[in-house]
JSON list of C-alpha atoms in Angstrom, two decimals:
[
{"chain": "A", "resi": 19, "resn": "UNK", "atom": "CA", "xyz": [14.09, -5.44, -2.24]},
{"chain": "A", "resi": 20, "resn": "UNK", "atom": "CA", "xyz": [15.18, -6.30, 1.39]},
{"chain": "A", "resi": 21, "resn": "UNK", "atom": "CA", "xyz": [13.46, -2.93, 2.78]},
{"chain": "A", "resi": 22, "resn": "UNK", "atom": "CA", "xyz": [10.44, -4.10, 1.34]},
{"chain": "A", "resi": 23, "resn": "UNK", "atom": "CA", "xyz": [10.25, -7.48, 2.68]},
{"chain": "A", "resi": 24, "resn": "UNK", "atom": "CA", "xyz": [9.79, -6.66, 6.21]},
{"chain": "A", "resi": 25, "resn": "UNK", "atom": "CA", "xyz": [7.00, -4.36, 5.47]},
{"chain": "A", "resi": 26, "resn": "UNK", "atom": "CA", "xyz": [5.24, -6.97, 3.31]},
{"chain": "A", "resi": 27, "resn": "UNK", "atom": "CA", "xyz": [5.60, -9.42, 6.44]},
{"chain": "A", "resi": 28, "resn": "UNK", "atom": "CA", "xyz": [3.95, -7.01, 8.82]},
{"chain": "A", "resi": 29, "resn": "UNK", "atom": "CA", "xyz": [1.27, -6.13, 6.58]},
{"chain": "A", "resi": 30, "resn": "UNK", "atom": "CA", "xyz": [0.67, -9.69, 6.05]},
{"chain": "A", "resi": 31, "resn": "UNK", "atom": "CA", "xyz": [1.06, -10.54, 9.90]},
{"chain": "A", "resi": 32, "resn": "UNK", "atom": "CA", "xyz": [-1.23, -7.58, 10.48]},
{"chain": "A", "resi": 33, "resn": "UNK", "atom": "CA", "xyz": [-4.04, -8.95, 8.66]},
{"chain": "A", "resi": 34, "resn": "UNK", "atom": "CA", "xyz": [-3.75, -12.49, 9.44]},
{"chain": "A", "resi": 35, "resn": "UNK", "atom": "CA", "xyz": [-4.44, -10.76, 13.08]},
{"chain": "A", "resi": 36, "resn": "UNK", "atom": "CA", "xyz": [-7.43, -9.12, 11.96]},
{"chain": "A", "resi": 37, "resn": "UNK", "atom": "CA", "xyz": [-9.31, -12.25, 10.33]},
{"chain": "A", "resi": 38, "resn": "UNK", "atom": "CA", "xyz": [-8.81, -14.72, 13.03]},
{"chain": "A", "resi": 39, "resn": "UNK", "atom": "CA", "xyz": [-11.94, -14.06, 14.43]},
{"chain": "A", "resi": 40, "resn": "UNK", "atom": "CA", "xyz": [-14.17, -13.63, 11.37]},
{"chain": "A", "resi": 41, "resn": "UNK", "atom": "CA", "xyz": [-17.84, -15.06, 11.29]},
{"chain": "A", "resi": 42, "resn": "UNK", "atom": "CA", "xyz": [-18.34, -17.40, 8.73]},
{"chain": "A", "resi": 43, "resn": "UNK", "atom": "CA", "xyz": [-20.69, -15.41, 7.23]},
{"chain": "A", "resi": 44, "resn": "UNK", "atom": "CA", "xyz": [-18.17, -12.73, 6.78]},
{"chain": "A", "resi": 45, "resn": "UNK", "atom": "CA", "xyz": [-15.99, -14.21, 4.88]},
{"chain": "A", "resi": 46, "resn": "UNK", "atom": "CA", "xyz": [-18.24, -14.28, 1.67]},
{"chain": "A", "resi": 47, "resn": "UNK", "atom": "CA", "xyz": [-18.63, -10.64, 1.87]},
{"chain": "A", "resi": 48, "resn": "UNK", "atom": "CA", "xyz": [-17.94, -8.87, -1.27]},
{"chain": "A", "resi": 49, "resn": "UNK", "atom": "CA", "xyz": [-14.40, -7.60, -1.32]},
{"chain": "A", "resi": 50, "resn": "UNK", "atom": "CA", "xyz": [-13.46, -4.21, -3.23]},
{"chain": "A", "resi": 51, "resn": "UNK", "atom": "CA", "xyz": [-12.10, -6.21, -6.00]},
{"chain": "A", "resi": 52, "resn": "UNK", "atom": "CA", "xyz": [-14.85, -6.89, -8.33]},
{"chain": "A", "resi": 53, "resn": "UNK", "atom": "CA", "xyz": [-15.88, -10.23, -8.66]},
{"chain": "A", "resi": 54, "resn": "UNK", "atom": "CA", "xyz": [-14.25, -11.29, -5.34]},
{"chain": "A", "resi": 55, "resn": "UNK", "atom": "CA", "xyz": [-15.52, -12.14, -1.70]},
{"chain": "A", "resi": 56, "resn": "UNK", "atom": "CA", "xyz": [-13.12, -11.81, 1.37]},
{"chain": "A", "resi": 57, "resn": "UNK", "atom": "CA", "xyz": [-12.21, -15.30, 1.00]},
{"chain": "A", "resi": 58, "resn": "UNK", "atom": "CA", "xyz": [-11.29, -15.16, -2.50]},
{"chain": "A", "resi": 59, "resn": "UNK", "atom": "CA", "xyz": [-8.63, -12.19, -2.04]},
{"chain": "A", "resi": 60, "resn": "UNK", "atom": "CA", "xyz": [-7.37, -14.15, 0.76]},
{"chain": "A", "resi": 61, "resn": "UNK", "atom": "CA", "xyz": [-7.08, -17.46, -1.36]},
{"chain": "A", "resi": 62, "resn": "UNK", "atom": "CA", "xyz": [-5.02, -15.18, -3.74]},
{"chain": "A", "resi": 63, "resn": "UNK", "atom": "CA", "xyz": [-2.67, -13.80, -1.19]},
{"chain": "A", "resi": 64, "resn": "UNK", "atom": "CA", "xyz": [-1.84, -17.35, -0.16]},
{"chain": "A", "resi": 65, "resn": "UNK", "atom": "CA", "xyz": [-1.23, -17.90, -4.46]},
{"chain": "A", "resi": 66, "resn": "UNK", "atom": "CA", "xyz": [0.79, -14.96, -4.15]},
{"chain": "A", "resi": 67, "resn": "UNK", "atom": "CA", "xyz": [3.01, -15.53, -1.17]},
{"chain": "A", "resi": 68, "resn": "UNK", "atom": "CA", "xyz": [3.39, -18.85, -3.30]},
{"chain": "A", "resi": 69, "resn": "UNK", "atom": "CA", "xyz": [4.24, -17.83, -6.56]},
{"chain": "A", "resi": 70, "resn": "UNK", "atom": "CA", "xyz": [7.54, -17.85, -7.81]},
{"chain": "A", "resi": 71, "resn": "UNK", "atom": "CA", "xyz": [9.22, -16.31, -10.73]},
{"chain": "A", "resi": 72, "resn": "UNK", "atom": "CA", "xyz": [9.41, -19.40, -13.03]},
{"chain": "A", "resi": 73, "resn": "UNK", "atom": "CA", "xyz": [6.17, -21.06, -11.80]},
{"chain": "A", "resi": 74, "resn": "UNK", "atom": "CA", "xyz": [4.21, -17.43, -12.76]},
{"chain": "A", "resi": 75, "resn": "UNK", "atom": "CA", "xyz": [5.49, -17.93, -16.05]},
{"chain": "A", "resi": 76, "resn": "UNK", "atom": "CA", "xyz": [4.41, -21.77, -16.37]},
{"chain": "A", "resi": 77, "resn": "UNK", "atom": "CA", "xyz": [1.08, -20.56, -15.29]},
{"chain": "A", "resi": 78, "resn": "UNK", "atom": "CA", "xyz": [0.60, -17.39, -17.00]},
{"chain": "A", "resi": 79, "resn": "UNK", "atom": "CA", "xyz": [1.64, -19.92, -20.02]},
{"chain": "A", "resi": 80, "resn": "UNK", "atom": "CA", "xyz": [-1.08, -22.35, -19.10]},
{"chain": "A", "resi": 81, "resn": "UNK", "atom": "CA", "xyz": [-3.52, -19.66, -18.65]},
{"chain": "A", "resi": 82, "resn": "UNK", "atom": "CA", "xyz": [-2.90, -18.25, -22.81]},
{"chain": "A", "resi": 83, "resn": "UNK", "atom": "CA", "xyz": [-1.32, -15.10, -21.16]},
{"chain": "A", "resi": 84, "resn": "UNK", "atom": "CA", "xyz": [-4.67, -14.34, -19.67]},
{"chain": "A", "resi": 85, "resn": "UNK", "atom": "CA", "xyz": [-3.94, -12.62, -16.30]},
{"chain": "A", "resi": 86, "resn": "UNK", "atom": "CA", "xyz": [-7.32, -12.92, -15.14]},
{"chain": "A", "resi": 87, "resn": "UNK", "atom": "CA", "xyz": [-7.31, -16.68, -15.75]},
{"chain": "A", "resi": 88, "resn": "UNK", "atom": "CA", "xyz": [-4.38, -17.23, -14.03]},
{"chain": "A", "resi": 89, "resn": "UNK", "atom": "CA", "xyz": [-5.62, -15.38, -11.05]},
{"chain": "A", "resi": 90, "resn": "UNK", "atom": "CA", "xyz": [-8.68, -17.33, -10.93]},
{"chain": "A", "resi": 91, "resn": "UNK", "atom": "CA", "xyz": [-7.11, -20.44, -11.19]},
{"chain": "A", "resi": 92, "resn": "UNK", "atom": "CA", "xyz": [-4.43, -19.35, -8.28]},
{"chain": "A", "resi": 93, "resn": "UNK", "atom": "CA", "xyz": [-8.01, -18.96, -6.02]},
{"chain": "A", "resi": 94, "resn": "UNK", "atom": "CA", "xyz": [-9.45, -21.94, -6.82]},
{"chain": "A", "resi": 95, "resn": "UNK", "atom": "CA", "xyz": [-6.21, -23.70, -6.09]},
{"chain": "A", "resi": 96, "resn": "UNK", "atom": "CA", "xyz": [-5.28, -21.98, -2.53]},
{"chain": "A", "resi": 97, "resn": "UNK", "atom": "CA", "xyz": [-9.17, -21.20, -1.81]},
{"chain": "A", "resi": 98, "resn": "UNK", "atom": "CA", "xyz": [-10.06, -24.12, 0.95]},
{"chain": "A", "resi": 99, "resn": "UNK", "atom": "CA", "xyz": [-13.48, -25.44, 1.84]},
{"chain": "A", "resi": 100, "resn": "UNK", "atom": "CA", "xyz": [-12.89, -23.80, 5.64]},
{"chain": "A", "resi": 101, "resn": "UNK", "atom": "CA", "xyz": [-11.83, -20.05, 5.36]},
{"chain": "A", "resi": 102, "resn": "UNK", "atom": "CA", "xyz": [-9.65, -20.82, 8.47]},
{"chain": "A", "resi": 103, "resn": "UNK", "atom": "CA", "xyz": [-7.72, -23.25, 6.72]},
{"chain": "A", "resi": 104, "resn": "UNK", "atom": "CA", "xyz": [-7.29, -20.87, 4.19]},
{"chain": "A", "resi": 105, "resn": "UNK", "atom": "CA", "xyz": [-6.38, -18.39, 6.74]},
{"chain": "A", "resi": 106, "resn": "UNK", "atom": "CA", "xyz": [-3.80, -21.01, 7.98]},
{"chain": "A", "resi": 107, "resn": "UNK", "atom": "CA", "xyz": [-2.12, -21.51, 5.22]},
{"chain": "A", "resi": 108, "resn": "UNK", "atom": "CA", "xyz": [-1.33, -17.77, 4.84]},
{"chain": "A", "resi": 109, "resn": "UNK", "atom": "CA", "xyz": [0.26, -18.39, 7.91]},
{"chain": "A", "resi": 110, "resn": "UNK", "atom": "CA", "xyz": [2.41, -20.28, 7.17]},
{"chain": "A", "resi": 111, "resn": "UNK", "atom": "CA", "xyz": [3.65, -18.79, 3.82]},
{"chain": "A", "resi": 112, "resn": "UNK", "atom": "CA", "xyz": [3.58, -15.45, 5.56]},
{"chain": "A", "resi": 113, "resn": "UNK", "atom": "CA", "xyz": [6.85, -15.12, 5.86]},
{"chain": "A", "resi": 114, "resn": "UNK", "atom": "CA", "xyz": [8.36, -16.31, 2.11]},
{"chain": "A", "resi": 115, "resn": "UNK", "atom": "CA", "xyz": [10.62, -13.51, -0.16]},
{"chain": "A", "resi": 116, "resn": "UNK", "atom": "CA", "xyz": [9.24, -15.38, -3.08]},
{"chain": "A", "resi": 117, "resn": "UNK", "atom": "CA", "xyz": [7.46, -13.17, -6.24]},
{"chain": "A", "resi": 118, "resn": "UNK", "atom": "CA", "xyz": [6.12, -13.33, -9.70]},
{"chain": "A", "resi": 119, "resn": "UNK", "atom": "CA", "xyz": [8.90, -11.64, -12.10]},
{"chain": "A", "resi": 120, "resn": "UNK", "atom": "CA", "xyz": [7.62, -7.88, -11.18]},
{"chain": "A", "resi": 121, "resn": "UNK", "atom": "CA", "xyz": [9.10, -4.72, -9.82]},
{"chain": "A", "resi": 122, "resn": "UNK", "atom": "CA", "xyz": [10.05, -5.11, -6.15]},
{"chain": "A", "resi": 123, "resn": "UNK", "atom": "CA", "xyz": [7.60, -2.55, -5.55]},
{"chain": "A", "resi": 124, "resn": "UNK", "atom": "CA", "xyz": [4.58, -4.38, -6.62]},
{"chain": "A", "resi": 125, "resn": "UNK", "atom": "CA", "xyz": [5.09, -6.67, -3.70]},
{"chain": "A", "resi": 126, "resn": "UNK", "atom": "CA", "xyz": [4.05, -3.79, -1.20]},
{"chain": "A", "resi": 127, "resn": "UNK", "atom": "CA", "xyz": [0.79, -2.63, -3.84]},
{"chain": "A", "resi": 128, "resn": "UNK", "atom": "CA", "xyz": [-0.30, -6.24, -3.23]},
{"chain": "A", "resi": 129, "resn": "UNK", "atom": "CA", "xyz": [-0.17, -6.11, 0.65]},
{"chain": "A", "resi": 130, "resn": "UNK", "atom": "CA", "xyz": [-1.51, -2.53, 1.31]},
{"chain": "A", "resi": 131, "resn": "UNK", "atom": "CA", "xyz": [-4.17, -2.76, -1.85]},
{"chain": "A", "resi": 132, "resn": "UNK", "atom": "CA", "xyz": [-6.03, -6.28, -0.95]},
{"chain": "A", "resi": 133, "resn": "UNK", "atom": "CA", "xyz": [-5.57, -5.62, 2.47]},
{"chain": "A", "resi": 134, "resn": "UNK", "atom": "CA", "xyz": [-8.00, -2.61, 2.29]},
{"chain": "A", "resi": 135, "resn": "UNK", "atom": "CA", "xyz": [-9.86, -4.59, -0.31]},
{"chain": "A", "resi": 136, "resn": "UNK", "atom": "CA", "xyz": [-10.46, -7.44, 2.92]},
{"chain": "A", "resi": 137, "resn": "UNK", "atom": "CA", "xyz": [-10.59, -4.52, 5.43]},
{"chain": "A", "resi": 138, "resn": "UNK", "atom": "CA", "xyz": [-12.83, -1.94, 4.27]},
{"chain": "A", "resi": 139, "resn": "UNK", "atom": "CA", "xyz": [-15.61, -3.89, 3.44]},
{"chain": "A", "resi": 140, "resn": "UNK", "atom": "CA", "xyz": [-15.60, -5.58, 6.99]},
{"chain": "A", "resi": 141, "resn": "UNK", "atom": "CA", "xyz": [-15.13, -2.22, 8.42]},
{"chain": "A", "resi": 142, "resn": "UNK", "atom": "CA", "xyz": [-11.72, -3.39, 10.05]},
{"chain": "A", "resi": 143, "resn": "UNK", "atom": "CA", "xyz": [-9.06, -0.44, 10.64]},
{"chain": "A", "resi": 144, "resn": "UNK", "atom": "CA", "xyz": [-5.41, -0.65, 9.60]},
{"chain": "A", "resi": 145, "resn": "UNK", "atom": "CA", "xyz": [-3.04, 2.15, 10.03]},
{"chain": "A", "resi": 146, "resn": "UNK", "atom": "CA", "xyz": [-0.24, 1.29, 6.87]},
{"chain": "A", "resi": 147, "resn": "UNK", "atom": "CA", "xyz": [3.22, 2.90, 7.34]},
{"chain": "A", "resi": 148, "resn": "UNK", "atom": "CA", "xyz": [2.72, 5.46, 4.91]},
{"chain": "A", "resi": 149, "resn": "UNK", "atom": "CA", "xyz": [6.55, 5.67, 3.47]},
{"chain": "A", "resi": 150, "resn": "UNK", "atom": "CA", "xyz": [5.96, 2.28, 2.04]},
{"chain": "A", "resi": 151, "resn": "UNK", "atom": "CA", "xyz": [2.75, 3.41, 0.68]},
{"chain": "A", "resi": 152, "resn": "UNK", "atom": "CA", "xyz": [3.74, 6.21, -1.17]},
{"chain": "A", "resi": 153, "resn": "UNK", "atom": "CA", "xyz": [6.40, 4.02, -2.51]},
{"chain": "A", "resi": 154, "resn": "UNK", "atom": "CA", "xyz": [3.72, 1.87, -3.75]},
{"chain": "A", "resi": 155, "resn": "UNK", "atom": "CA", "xyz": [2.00, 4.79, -5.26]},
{"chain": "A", "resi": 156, "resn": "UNK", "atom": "CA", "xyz": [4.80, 6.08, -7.05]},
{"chain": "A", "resi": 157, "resn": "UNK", "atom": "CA", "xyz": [4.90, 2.20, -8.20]},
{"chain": "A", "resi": 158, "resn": "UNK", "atom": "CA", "xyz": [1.06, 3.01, -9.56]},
{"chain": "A", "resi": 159, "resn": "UNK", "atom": "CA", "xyz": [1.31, 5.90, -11.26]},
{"chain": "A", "resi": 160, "resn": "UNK", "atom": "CA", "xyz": [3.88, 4.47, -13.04]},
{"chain": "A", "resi": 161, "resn": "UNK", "atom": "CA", "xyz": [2.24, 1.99, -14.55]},
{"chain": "A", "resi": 162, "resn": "UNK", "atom": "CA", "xyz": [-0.58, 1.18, -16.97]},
{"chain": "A", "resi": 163, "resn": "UNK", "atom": "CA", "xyz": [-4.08, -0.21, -16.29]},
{"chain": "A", "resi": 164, "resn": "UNK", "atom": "CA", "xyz": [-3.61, -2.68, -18.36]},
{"chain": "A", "resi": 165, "resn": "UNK", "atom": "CA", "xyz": [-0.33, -4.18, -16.08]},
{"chain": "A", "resi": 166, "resn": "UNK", "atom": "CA", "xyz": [-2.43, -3.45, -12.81]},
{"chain": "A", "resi": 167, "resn": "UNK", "atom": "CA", "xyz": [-1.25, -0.20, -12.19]},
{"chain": "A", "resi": 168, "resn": "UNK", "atom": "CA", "xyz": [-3.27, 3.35, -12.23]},
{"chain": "A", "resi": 169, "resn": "UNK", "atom": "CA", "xyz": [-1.18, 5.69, -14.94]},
{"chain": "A", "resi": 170, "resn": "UNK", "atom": "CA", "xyz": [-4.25, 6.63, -16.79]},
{"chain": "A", "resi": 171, "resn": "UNK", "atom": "CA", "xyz": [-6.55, 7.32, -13.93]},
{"chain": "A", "resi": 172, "resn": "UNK", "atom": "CA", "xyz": [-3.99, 10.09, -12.34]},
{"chain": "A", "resi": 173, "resn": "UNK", "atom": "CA", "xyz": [-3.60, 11.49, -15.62]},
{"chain": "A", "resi": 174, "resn": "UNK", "atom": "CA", "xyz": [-3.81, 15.76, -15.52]},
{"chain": "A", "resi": 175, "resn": "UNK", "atom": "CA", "xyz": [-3.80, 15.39, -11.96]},
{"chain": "A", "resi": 176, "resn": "UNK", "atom": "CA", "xyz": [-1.35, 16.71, -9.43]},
{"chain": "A", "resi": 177, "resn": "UNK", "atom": "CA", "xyz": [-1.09, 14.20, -6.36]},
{"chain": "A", "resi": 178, "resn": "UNK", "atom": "CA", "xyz": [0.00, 15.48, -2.78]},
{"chain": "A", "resi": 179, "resn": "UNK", "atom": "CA", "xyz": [-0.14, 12.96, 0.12]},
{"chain": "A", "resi": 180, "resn": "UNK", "atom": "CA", "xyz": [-0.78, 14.27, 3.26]},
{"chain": "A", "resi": 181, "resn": "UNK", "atom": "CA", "xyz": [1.12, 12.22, 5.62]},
{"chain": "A", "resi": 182, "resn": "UNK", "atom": "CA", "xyz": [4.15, 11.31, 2.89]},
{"chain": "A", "resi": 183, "resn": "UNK", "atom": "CA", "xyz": [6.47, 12.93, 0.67]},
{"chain": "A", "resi": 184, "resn": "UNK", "atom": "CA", "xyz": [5.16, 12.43, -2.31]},
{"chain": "A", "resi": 185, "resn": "UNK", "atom": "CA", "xyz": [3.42, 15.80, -4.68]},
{"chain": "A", "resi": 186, "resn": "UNK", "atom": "CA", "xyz": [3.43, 14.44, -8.27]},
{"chain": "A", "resi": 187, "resn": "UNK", "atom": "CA", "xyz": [1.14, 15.68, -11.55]},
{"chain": "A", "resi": 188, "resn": "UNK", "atom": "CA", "xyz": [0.23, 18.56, -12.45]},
{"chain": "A", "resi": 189, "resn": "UNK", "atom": "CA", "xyz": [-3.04, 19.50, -12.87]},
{"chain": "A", "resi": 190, "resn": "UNK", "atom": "CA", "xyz": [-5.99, 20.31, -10.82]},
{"chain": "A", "resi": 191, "resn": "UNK", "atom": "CA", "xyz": [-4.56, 18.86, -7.17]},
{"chain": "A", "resi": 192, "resn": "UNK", "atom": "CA", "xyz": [-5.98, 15.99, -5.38]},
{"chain": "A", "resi": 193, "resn": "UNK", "atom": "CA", "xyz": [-4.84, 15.41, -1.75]},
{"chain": "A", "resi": 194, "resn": "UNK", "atom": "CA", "xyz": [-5.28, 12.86, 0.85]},
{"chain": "A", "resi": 195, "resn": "UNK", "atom": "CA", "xyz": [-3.50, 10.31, 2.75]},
{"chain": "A", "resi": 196, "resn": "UNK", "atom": "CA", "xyz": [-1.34, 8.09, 0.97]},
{"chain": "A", "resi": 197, "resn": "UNK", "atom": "CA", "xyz": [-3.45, 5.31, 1.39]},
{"chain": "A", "resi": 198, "resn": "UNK", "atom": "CA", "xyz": [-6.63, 6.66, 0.24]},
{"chain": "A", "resi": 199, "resn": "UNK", "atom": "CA", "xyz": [-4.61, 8.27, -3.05]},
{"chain": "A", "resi": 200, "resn": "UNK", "atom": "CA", "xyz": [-2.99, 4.49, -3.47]},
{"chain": "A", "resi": 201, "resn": "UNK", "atom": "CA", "xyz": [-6.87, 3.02, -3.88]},
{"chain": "A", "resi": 202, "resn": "UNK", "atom": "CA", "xyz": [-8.45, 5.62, -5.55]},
{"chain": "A", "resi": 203, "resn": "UNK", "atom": "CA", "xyz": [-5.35, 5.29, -8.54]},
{"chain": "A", "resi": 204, "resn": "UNK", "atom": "CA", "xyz": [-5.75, 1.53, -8.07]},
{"chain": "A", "resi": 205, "resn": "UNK", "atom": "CA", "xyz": [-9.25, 1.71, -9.18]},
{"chain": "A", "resi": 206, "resn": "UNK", "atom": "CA", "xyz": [-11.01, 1.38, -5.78]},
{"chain": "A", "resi": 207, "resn": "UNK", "atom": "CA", "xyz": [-13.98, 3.64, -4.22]},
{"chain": "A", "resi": 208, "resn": "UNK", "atom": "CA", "xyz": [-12.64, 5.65, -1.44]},
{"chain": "A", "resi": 209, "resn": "UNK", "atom": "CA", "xyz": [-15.19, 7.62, 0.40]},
{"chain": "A", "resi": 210, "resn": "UNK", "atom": "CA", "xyz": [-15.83, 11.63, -0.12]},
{"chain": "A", "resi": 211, "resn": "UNK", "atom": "CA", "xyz": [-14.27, 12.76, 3.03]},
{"chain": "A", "resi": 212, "resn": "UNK", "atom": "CA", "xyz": [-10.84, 10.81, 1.95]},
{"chain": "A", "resi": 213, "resn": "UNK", "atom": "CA", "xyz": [-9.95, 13.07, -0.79]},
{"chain": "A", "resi": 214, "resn": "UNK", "atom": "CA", "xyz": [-9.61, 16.40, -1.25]},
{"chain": "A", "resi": 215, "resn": "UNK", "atom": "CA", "xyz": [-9.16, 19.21, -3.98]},
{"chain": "A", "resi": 216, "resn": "UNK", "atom": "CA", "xyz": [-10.39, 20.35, -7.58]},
{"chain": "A", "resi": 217, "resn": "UNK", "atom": "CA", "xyz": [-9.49, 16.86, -9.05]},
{"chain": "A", "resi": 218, "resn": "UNK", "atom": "CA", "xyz": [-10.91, 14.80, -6.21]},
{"chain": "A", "resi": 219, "resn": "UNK", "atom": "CA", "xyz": [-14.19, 14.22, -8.05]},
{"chain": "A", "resi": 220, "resn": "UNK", "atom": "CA", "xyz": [-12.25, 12.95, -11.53]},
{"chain": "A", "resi": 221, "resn": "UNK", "atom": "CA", "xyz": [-9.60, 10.86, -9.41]},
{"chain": "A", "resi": 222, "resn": "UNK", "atom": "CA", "xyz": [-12.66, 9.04, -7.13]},
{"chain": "A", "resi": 223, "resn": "UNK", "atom": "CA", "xyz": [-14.84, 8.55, -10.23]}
]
């Protein structure tokens, strides 16, 4: 867990960087996460950076176990009127090493995932370390949809990463960067030219 942190700090220290400049009007455009405008995946970052294990569990609790309803309730907590107070108060939790009771790993899917949900629809550019990322795609594959992960979308597919060390599957291949591979299992459009190979088509679907 403490090679993680640092690269969860960046990322987060990265993007506060890249929204302090937003137009207002930017900040309600639609994110990649369904449902959820650039401010909203923001407002959930902050909930994030927050969260700790037992107060996930009181929440989760409070919620009936419904992980959607907690997240929504995390937003609506952390989400202010101004998106630059918002934006300031991912500041300043920027640097906690606080996290809901999860694999380590899940800390970096968070960063690199919403930050490309916030990025890519405002065309902003991020290069991500791609180590890390491939460490967060290993993290995917592993695990269900249901739990946030990506298992069943790589399924009788063989993975390679371009710029990683990561080749996992087997199946008809699909290859890419990291990154774009990390989205695409994480349920997010990539675009055509990202990914490669006789599975592309059934990974990007």
């Amino acid at each position: 867990m403490s090679e993680i942190w640092p690269v969860v700090h960046a990322e987060r220290r990265a993007l506060i960087r890249d929204l302090g400049n937003l137009e207002p009007q930017q900040w309600v455009t639609p994110s990649l996460c369904p449902g959820w405008d650039v401010h909203d995946v923001l407002a959930h970052l902050v909930d994030d950076a927050r969260t700790t294990r037992l107060g996930f569990l009181r929440r989760l609790a409070a919620a009936g176990f419904d992980f959607d309803r907690c997240n929504a309730r995390g937003i609506a907590r952390e989400r202010r009127a101004d998106p630059q107070e918002t934006l300031a108060a991912f500041r300043a939790v920027s640097g906690r090493t606080t996290s809901a009771p999860a694999p380590p790993a899940t800390r970096l899917v968070e960063a690199f995932v919403h930050g490309e949900d916030i990025r890519r629809p405002l065309s902003l550019t991020h290069v991500c370390p791609a180590g890390p990322v491939g460490e967060a795609l290993r993290h995917q594959l592993k695990t269900s949809v249901k739990l946030g992960g990506g298992k069943e979308r790589a399924a009788g597919l063989r993975l390679v990463a371009t710029d990683a060390d990561l080749d996992t599957g087997t199946g008809p291949q699909v290859h890419g960067r990291a990154l774009a591979l990390l989205l695409a299992v994480s349920g997010r459009p990539v675009g055509s030219e990202e990914l490669a190979g006789p599975g592309a088509a059934a990974l990007a679907r």
